[in-house]
Every structure is written in structure tokens, then in C-alpha cells.
PDB file of C-alpha atoms in Angstrom:
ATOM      1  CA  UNK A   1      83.084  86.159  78.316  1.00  0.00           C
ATOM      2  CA  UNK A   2      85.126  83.354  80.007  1.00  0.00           C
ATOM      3  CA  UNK A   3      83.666  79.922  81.787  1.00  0.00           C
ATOM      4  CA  UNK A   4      84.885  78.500  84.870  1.00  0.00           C
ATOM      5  CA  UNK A   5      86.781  75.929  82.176  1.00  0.00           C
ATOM      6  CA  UNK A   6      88.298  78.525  79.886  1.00  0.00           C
ATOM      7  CA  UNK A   7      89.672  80.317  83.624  1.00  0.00           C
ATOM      8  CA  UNK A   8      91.008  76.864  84.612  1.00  0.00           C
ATOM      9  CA  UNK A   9      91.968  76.141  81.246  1.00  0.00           C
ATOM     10  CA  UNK A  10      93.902  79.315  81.088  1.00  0.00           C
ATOM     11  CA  UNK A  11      95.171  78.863  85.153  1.00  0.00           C
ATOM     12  CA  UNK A  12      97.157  75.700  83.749  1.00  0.00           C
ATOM     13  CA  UNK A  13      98.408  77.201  80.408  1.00  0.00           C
ATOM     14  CA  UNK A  14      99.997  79.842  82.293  1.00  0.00           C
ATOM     15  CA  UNK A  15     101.484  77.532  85.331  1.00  0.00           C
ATOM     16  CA  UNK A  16     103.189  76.415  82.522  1.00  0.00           C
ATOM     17  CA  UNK A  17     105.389  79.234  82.076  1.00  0.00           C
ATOM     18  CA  UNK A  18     105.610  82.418  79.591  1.00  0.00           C
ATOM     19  CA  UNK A  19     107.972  80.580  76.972  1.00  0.00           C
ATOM     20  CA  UNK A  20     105.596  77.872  76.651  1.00  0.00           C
ATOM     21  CA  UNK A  21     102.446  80.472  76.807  1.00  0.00           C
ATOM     22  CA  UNK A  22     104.052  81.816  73.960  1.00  0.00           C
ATOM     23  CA  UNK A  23     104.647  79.537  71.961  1.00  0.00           C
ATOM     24  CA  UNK A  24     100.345  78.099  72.342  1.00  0.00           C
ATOM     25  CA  UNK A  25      99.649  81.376  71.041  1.00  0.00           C
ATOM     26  CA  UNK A  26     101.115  80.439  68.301  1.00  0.00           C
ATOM     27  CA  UNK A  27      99.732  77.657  67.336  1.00  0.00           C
ATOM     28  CA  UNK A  28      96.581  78.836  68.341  1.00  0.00           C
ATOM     29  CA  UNK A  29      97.046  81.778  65.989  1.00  0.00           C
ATOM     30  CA  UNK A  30      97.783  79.593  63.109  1.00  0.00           C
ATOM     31  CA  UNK A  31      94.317  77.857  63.695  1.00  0.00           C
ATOM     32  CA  UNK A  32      95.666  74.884  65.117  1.00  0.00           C
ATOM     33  CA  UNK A  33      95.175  73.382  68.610  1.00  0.00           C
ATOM     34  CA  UNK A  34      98.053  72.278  71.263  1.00  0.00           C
ATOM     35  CA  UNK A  35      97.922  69.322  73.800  1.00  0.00           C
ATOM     36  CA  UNK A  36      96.661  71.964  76.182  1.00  0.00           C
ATOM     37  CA  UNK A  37      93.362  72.903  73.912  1.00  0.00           C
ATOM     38  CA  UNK A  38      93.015  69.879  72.298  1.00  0.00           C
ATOM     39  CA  UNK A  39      89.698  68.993  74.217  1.00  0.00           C
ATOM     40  CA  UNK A  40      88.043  72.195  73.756  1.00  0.00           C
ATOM     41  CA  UNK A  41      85.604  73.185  70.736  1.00  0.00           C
ATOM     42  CA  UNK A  42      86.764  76.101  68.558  1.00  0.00           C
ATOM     43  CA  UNK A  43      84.659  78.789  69.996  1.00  0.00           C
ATOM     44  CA  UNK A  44      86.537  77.766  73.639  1.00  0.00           C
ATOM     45  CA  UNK A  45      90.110  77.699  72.092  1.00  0.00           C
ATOM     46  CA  UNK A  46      89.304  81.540  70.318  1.00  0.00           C
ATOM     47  CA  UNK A  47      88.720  82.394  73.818  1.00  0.00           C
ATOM     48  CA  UNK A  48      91.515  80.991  75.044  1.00  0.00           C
ATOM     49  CA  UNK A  49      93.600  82.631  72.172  1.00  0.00           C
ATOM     50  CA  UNK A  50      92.486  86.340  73.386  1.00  0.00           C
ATOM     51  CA  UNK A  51      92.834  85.612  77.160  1.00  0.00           C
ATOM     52  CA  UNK A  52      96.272  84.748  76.479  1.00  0.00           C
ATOM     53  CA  UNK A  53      97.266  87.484  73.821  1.00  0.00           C
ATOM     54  CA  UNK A  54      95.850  90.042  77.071  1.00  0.00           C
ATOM     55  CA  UNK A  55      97.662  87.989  79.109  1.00  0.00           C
ATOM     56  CA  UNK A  56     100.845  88.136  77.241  1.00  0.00           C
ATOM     57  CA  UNK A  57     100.446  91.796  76.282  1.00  0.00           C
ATOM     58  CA  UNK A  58     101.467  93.200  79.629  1.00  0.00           C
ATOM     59  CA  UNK A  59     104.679  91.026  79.318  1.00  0.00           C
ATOM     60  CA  UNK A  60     105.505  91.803  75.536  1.00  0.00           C
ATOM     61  CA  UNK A  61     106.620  95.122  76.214  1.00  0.00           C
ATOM     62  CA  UNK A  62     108.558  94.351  78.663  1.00  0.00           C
ATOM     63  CA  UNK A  63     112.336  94.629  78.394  1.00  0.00           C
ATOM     64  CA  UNK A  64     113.829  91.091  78.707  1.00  0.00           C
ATOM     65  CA  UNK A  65     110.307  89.369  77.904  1.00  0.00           C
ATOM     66  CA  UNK A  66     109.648  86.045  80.009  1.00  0.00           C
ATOM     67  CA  UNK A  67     113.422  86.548  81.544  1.00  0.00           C
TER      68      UNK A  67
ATOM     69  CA  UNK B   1     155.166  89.449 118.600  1.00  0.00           C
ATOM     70  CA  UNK B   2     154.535  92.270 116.422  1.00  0.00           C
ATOM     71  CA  UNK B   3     151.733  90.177 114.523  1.00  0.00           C
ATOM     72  CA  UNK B   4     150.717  89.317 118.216  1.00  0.00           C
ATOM     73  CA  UNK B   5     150.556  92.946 118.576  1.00  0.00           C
ATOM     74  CA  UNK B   6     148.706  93.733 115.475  1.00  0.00           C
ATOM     75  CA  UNK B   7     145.939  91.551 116.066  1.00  0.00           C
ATOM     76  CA  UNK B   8     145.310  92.337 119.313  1.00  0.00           C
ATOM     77  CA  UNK B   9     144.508  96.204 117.991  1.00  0.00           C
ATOM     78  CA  UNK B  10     142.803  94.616 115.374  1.00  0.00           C
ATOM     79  CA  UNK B  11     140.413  93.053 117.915  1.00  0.00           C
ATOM     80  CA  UNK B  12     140.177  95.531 120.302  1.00  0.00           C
ATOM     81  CA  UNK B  13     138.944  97.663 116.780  1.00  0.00           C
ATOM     82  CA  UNK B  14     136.881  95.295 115.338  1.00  0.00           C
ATOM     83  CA  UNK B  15     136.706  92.248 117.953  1.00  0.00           C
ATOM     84  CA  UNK B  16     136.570  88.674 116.830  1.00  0.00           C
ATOM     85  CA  UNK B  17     133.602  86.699 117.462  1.00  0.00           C
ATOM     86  CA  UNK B  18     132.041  83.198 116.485  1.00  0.00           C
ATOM     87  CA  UNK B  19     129.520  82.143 113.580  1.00  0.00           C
ATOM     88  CA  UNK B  20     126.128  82.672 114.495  1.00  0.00           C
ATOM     89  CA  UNK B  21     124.934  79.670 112.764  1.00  0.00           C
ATOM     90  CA  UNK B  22     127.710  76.847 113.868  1.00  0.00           C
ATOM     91  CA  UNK B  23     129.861  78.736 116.631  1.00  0.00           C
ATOM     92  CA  UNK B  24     132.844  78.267 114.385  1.00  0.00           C
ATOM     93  CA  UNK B  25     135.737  81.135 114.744  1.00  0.00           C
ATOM     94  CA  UNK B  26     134.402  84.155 112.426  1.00  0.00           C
ATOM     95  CA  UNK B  27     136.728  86.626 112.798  1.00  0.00           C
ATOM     96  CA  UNK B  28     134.734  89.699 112.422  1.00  0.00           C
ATOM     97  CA  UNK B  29     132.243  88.039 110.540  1.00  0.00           C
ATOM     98  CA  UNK B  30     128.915  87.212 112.277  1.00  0.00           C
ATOM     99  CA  UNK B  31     128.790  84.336 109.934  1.00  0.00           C
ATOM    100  CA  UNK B  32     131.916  82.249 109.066  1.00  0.00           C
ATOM    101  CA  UNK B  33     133.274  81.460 105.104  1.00  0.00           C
ATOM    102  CA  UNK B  34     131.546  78.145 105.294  1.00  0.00           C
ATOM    103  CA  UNK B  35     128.443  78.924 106.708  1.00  0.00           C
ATOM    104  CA  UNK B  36     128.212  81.929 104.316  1.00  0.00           C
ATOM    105  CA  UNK B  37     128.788  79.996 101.300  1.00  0.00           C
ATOM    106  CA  UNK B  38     126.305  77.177 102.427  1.00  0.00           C
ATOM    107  CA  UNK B  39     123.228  79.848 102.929  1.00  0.00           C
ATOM    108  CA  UNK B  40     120.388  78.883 100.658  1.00  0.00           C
ATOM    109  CA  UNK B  41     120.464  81.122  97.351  1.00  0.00           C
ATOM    110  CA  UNK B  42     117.131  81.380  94.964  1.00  0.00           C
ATOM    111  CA  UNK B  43     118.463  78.979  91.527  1.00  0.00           C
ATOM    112  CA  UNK B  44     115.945  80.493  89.138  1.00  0.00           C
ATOM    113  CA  UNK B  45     113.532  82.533  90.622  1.00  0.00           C
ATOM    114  CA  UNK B  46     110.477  84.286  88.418  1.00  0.00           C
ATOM    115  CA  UNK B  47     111.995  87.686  87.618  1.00  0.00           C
ATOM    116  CA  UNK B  48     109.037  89.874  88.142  1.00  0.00           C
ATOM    117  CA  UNK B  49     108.065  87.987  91.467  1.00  0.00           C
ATOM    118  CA  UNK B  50     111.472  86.696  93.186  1.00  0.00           C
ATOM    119  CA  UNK B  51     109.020  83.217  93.438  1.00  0.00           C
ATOM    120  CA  UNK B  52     110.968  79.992  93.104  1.00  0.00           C
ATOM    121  CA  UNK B  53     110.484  78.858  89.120  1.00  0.00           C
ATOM    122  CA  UNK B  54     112.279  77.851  85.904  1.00  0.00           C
ATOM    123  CA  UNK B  55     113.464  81.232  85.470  1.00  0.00           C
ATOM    124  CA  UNK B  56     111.021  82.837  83.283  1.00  0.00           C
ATOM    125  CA  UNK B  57     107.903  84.940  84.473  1.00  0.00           C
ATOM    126  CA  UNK B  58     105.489  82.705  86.618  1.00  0.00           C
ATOM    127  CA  UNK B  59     101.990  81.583  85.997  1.00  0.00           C
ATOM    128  CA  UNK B  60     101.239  83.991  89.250  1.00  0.00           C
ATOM    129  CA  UNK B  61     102.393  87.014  87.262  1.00  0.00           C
ATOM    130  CA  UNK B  62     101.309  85.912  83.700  1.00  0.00           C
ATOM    131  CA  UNK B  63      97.413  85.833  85.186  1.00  0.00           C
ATOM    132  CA  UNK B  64      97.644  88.776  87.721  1.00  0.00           C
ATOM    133  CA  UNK B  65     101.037  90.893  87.155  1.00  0.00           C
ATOM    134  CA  UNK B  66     101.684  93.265  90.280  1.00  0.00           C
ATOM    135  CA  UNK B  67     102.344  96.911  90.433  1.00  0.00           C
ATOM    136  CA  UNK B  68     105.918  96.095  90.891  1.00  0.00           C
ATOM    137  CA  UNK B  69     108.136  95.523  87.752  1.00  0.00           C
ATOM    138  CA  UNK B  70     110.390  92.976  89.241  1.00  0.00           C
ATOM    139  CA  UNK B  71     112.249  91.307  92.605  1.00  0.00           C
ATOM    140  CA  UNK B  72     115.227  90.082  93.481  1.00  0.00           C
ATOM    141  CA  UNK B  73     115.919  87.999  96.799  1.00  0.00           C
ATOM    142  CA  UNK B  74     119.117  87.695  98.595  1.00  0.00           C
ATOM    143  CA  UNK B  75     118.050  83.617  99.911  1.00  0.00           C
ATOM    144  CA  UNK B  76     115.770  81.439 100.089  1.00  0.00           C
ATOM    145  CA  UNK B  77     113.299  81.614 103.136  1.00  0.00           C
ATOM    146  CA  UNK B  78     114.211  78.256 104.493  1.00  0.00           C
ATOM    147  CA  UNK B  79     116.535  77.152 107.153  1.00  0.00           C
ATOM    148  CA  UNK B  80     118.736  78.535 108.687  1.00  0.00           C
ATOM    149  CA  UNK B  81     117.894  81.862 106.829  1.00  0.00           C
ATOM    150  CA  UNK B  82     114.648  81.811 108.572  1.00  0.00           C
ATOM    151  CA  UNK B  83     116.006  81.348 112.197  1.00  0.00           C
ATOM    152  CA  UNK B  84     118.528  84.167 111.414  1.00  0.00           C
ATOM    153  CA  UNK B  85     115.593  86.525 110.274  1.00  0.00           C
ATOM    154  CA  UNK B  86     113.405  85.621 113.197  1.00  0.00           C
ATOM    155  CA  UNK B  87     116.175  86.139 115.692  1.00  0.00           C
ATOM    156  CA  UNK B  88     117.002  89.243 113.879  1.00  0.00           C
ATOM    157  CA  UNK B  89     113.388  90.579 113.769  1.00  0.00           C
ATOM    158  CA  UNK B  90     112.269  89.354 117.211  1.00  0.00           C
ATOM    159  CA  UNK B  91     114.831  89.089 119.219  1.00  0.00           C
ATOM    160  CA  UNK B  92     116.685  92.013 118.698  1.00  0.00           C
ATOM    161  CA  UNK B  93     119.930  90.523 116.513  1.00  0.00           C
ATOM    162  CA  UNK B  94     120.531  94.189 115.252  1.00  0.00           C
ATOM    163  CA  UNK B  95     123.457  93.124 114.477  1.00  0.00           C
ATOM    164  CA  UNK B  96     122.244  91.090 111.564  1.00  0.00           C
ATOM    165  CA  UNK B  97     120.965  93.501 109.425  1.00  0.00           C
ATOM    166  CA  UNK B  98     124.869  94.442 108.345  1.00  0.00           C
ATOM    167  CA  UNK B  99     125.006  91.109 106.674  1.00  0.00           C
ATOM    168  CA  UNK B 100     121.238  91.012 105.390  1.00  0.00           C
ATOM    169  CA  UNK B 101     122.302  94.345 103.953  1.00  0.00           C
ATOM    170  CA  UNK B 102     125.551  93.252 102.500  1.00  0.00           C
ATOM    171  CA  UNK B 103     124.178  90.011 100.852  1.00  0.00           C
ATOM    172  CA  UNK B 104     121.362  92.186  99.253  1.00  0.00           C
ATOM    173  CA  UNK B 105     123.633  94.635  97.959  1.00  0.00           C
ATOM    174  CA  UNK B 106     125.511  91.752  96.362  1.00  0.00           C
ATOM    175  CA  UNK B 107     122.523  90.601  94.837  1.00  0.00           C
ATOM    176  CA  UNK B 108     121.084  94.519  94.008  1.00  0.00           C
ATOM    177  CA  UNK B 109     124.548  95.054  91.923  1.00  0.00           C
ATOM    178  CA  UNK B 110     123.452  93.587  88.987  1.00  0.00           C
ATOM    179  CA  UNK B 111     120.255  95.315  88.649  1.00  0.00           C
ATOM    180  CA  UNK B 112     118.897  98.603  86.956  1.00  0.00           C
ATOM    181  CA  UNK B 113     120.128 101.252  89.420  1.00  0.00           C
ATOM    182  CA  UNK B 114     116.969 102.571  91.245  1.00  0.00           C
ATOM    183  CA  UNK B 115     116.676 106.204  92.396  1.00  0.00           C
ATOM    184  CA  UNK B 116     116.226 106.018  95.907  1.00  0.00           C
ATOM    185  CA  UNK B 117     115.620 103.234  98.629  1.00  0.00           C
ATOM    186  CA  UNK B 118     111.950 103.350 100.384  1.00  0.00           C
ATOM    187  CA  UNK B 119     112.057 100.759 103.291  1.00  0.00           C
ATOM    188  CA  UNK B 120     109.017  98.765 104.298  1.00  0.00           C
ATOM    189  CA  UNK B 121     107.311 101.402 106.390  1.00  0.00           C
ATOM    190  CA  UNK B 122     105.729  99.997 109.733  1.00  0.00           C
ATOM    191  CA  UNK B 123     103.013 101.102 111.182  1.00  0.00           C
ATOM    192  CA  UNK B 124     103.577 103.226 114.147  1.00  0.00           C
ATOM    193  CA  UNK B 125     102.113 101.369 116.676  1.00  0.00           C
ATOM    194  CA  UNK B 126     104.104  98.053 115.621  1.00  0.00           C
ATOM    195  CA  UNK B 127     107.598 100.770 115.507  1.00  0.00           C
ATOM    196  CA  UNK B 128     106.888 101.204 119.178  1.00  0.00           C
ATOM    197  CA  UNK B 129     106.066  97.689 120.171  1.00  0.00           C
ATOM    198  CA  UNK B 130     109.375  96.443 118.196  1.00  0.00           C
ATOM    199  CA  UNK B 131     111.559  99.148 118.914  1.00  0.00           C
ATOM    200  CA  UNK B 132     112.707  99.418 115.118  1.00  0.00           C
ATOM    201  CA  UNK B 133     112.364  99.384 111.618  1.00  0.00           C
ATOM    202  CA  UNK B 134     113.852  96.264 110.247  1.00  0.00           C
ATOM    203  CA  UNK B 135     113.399  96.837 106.368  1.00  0.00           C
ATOM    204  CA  UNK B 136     114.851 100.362 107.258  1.00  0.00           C
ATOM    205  CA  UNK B 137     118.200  99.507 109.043  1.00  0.00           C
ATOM    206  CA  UNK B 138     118.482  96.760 106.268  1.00  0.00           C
ATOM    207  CA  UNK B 139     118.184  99.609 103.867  1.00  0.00           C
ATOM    208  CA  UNK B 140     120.571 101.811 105.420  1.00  0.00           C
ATOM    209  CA  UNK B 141     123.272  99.293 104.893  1.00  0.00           C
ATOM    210  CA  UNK B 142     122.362  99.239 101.427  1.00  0.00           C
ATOM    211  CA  UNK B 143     122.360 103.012 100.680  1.00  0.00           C
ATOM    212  CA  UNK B 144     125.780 103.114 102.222  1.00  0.00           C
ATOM    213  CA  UNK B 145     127.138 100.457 100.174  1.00  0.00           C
ATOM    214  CA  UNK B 146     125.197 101.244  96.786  1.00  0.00           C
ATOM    215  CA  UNK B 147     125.110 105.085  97.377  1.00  0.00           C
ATOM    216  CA  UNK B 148     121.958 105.289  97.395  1.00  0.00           C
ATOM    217  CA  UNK B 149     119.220 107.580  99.392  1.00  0.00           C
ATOM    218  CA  UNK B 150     116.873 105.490 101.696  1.00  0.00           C
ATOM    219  CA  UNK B 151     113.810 107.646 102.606  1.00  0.00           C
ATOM    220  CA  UNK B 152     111.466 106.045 105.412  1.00  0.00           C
ATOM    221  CA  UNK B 153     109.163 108.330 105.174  1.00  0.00           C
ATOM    222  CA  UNK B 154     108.552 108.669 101.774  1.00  0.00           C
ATOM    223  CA  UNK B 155     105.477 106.748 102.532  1.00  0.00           C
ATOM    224  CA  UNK B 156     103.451 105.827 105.440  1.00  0.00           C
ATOM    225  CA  UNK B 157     101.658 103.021 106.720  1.00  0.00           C
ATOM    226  CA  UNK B 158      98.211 104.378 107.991  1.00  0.00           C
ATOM    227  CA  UNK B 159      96.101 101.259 108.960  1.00  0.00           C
ATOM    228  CA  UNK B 160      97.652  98.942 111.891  1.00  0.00           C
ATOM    229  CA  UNK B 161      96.783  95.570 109.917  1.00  0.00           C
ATOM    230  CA  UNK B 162      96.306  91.994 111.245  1.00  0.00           C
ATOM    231  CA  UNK B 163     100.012  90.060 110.953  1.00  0.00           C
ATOM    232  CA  UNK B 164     100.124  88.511 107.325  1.00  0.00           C
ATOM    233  CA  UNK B 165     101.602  85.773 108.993  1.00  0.00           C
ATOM    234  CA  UNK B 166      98.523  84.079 110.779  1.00  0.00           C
ATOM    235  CA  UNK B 167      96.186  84.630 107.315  1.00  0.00           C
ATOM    236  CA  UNK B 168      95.712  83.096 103.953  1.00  0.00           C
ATOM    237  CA  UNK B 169      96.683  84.103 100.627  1.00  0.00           C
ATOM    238  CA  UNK B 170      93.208  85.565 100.033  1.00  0.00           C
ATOM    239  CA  UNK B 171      92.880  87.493 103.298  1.00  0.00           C
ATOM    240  CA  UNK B 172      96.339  88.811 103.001  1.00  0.00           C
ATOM    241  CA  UNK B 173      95.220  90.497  99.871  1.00  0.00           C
ATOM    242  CA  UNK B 174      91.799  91.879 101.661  1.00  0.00           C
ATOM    243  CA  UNK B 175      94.196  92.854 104.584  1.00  0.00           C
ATOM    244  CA  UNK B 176      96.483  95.078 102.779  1.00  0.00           C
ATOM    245  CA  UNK B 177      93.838  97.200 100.530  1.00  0.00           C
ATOM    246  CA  UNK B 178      94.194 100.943 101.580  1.00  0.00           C
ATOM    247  CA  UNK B 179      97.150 100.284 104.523  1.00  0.00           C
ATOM    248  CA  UNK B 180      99.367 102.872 102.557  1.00  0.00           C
ATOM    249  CA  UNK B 181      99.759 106.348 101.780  1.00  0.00           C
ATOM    250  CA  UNK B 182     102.135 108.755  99.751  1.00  0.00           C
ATOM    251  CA  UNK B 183     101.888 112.050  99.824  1.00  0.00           C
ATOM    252  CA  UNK B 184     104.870 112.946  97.784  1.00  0.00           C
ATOM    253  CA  UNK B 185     104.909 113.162  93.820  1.00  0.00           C
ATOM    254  CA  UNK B 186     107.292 110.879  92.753  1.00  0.00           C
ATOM    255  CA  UNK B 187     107.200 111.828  89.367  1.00  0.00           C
ATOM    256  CA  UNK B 188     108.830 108.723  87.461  1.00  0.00           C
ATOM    257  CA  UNK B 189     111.128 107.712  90.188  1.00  0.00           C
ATOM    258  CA  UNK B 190     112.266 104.157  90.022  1.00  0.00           C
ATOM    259  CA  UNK B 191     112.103 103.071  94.069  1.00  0.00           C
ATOM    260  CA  UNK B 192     113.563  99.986  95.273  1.00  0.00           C
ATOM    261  CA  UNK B 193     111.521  98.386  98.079  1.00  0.00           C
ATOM    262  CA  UNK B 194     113.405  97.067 100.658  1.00  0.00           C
ATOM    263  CA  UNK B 195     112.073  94.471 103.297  1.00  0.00           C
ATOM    264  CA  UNK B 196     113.071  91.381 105.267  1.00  0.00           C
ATOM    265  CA  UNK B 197     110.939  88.438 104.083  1.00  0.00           C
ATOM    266  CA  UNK B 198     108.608  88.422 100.542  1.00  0.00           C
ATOM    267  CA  UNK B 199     105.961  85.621 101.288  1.00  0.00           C
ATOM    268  CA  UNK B 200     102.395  85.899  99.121  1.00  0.00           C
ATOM    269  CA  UNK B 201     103.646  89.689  98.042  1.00  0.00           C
ATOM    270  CA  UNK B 202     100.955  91.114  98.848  1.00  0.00           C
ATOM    271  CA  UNK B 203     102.087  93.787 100.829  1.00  0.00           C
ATOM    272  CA  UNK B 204     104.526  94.779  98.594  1.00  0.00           C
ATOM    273  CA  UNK B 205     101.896  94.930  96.337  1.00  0.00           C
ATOM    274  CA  UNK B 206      99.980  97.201  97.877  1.00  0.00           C
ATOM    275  CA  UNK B 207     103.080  99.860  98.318  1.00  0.00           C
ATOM    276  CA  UNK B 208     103.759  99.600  95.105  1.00  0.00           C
ATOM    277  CA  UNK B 209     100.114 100.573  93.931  1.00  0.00           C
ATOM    278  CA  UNK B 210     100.426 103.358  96.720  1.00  0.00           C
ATOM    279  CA  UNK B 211     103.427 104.676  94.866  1.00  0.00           C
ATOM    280  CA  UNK B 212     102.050 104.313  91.453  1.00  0.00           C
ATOM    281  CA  UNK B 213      99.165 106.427  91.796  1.00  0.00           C
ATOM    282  CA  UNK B 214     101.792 109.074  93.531  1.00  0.00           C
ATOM    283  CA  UNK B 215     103.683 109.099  89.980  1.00  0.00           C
ATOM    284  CA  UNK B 216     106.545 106.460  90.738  1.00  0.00           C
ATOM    285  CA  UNK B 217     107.450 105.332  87.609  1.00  0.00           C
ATOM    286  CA  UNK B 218     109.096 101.881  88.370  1.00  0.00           C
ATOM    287  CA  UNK B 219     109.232 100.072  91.243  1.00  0.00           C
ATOM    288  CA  UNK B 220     111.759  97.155  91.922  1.00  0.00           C
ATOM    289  CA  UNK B 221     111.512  94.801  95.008  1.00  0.00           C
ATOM    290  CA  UNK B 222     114.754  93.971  97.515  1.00  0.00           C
ATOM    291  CA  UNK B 223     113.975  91.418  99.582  1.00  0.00           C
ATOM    292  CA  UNK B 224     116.626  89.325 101.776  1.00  0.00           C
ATOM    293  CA  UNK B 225     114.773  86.106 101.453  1.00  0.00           C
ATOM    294  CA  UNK B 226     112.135  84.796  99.659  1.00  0.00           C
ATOM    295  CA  UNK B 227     109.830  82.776 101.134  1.00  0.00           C
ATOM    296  CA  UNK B 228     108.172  79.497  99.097  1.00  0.00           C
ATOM    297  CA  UNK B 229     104.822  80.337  97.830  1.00  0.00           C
ATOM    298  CA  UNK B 230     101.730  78.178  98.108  1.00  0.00           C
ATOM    299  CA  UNK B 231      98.781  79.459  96.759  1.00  0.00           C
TER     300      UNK B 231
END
């Protein structure tokens, strides 16, 4: 279950482009935090984690990826 | 005198005429060499959405990917692409939609070949107040010079909406839901769209979920010009 901040959170992760959505997942996978999630406790940047990993499964399985 | 000759059959076949845009000496062309090369051409658009960008898939598409799998524009939406498009829309330039077609055919080349053309459908009361199809003459063109099959009525367009033009981004969306049907199975086809202007997407959105649920497979989006998106 997403806040308004996780949704606005995750509005300006992904205005920032699928190479670079990529690569916070990531990070975030490797239980680390970005710029992006710095601000946010744990339990938010989890959330944020699975939004994007959704997010990004549509696009993984697509031929040519971001491009 | 024989070259005199010559080019006065030549122009009495296929008669010379000026630029549209600056008036300039076109030969047969409605726009001349400079004019041509000058027209505004999307750098590094978002490939699923045609949307101005770095390139890569949008933040648009990343949070709410459409039914269609990806666009390709012929220009940018700005000037004089947009006078050309209004004069060709409502003023009845028919005469335009040879070079829409040609520069979108240029563009098309390089994609994944689609199965068969489906031209913006227009509702019929708008066909009669226009007079024609613009997305379908456009298309023509295209299926001529691609070989490719452009079917108009492959789907219909069975609610007489409000103009996208005069609402928001949200409304457009609300406008569109249900304005299609397809009563054909389409059974995996990969259709290419083909329409004038892409603004919010929305209605090409909408066709494409129309054609989805009737079995298309893939849809692709041909747009001449792509219009800057503010959402």
C-alpha cells in the first residue's frame, strides 16, 4: 500500500528516465539508498523498491529495453 | 530547344509549382529542398510514446505504459509543421497528405514491418462535416509506398466525442473511454496506426485497447508530427 509520498516519490524517480530507474533498483536491491530515497525510512524505500521492480517489469521484457 | 521542349512536357505532366512554406520555385515539390530539410524532426523522442525525451522510455510510460508498443513521428508539432497540418486538415490542402505520407514512410522504413495499416477512423458525423479522412489518405500514401494494406474499416468509431483539442489531459482520457469498436479478430496482427497529430495519446490509446481485446497482437503508432506534451 503506497502514500501520496511514495506515489510522488516514485512520479520523480521515473521522470528521471528508465536507465536511471534501473540503475535505483539496484542499489535499492543491494540494501542501500540513492540521492532519490535518501530521506525516506526503510519501510518507505522497500516500497519504493517493489513499485519500481512492477514498474520496470512491463519494460524488462521488452525487446530493446529503455531504447 | 529540345530541353525547352522536354520540360515543357514535363510540366504539362507533372506541373511546376512554388513551396508552400516560402513561395520559393519547387518544381514538383509542394515543399522546396530547403524548406524540406529545415522541417522540425523529433532528436530523441521516448520510443514507446514518440514524446520529446533523452531517448529512452519516458517517466509517462514507465508509470502508466499504453496499449501501444511503440511510436514513431515524422516532425515535431511546432511551426511551420503545425500551419501545414492545419491547412491540410481544415482547409482542404489535400494535396499535403502526399508529402505527410512520404515523410512518414521515410521515418516507418526503419521499423518492424507491421501487417496492415488501420487509419484513425472518424466518426461519421465528423467524415461528413470534413469531407474526408485525413489519417486515411495519409495512410494510403503509405501503403503504396511501403506495400502495405490500409483497412479503414477495420475499426469504427461509434461515439461522436467532444474535440480533444479544447480539453485537458484528464478529460481527454474520460473522453475517449468506449469511442471504439472492432468487430474483426485480429488474431496477433501487428497494426500500424496511422494519424495526423499525437498530442496527450490518448486516443490512440484507446484504439489500441479496442484492438487488443479483438486479438491484435502488436500495435505500433505512425504519426506525422508529434505534438509537445504537458501534463
Amino acid at each position: 500500500m503506497t502514500t501520496p509520498l511514495i506515489d510522488q516519490r516514485i512520479t520523480q524517480i521515473c521522470e528521471l528516465g528508465c536507465t536511471r530507474v534501473t540503475e535505483i533498483i539496484v542499489v535499492l536491491e543491494q540494501g542501500q539508498s540513492t540521492p532519490e530515497t535518501a530521506d525516506l525510512r526503510p519501510t518507505d524505500q522497500a516500497l519504493v523498491l517493489k513499485e519500481l521492480q512492477a514498474i520496470m517489469a512491463v519494460y524488462n521484457t521488452r525487446k530493446g529495453g529503455c531504447t | 530547344m529540345a530541353q525547352s521542349l522536354l520540360n515543357r512536357c514535363l510540366n504539362f505532366i507533372q506541373p511546376a509549382q512554388d513551396c508552400v512554406l516560402c513561395g520559393a520555385a519547387s518544381a514538383a515539390n509542394l515543399v522546396c529542398e530547403a524548406c524540406h530539410a529545415e522541417l522540425p524532426r523529433p532528436a530523441t523522442p521516448c520510443p514507446i510514446c514518440a514524446a520529446p525525451g533523452s531517448g529512452e522510455v519516458c517517466g509517462q510510460c514507465l508509470q502508466h505504459p499504453p496499449h501501444f508498443t511503440r511510436s514513431i513521428a515524422a516532425l515535431d508539432y511546432t511551426f511551420p509543421v503545425d500551419k501545414l497540418i492545419q491547412a491540410y486538415k481544415y482547409h482542404h490542402q489535400l494535396a499535403l497528405a502526399r508529402l505527410f505520407g512520404t515523410l512518414l514512410s521515410q521515418a516507418a522504413r526503419q521499423q518492424a514491418r507491421p501487417d496492415l495499416l488501420l487509419p484513425m477512423p472518424l466518426h461519421p458525423t465528423r467524415l461528413r462535416e470534413r469531407g474526408f479522412n485525413q489519417a486515411h489518405e495519409i495512410a494510403k500514401r503509405i501503403g503504396k509506398t511501403l506495400n502495405l494494406p490500409a483497412l479503414p474499416n477495420l475499426a469504427r468509431r461509434i461515439v461522436n466525442t467532444t474535440s480533444q483539442a479544447t480539453l485537458d489531459w484528464d478529460a481527454r482520457k474520460k473522453n475517449m473511454r468506449g469511442a471504439f469498436a472492432c468487430d474483426t479478430a485480429l488474431a496477433g496482427q501487428h497494426i500500424a496506426l496511422v494519424d495526423d497529430v499525437m498530442t496527450s495519446g490518448a486516443t490512440l490509446n484507446e484504439l489500441s485497447k479496442t484492438l487488443k481485446r479483438a486479438g491484435a497482437g502488436e500495435i505500433s503508432v505512425w504519426v506525422v508530427a508529434r505534438a509537445v506534451a504537458h501534463h
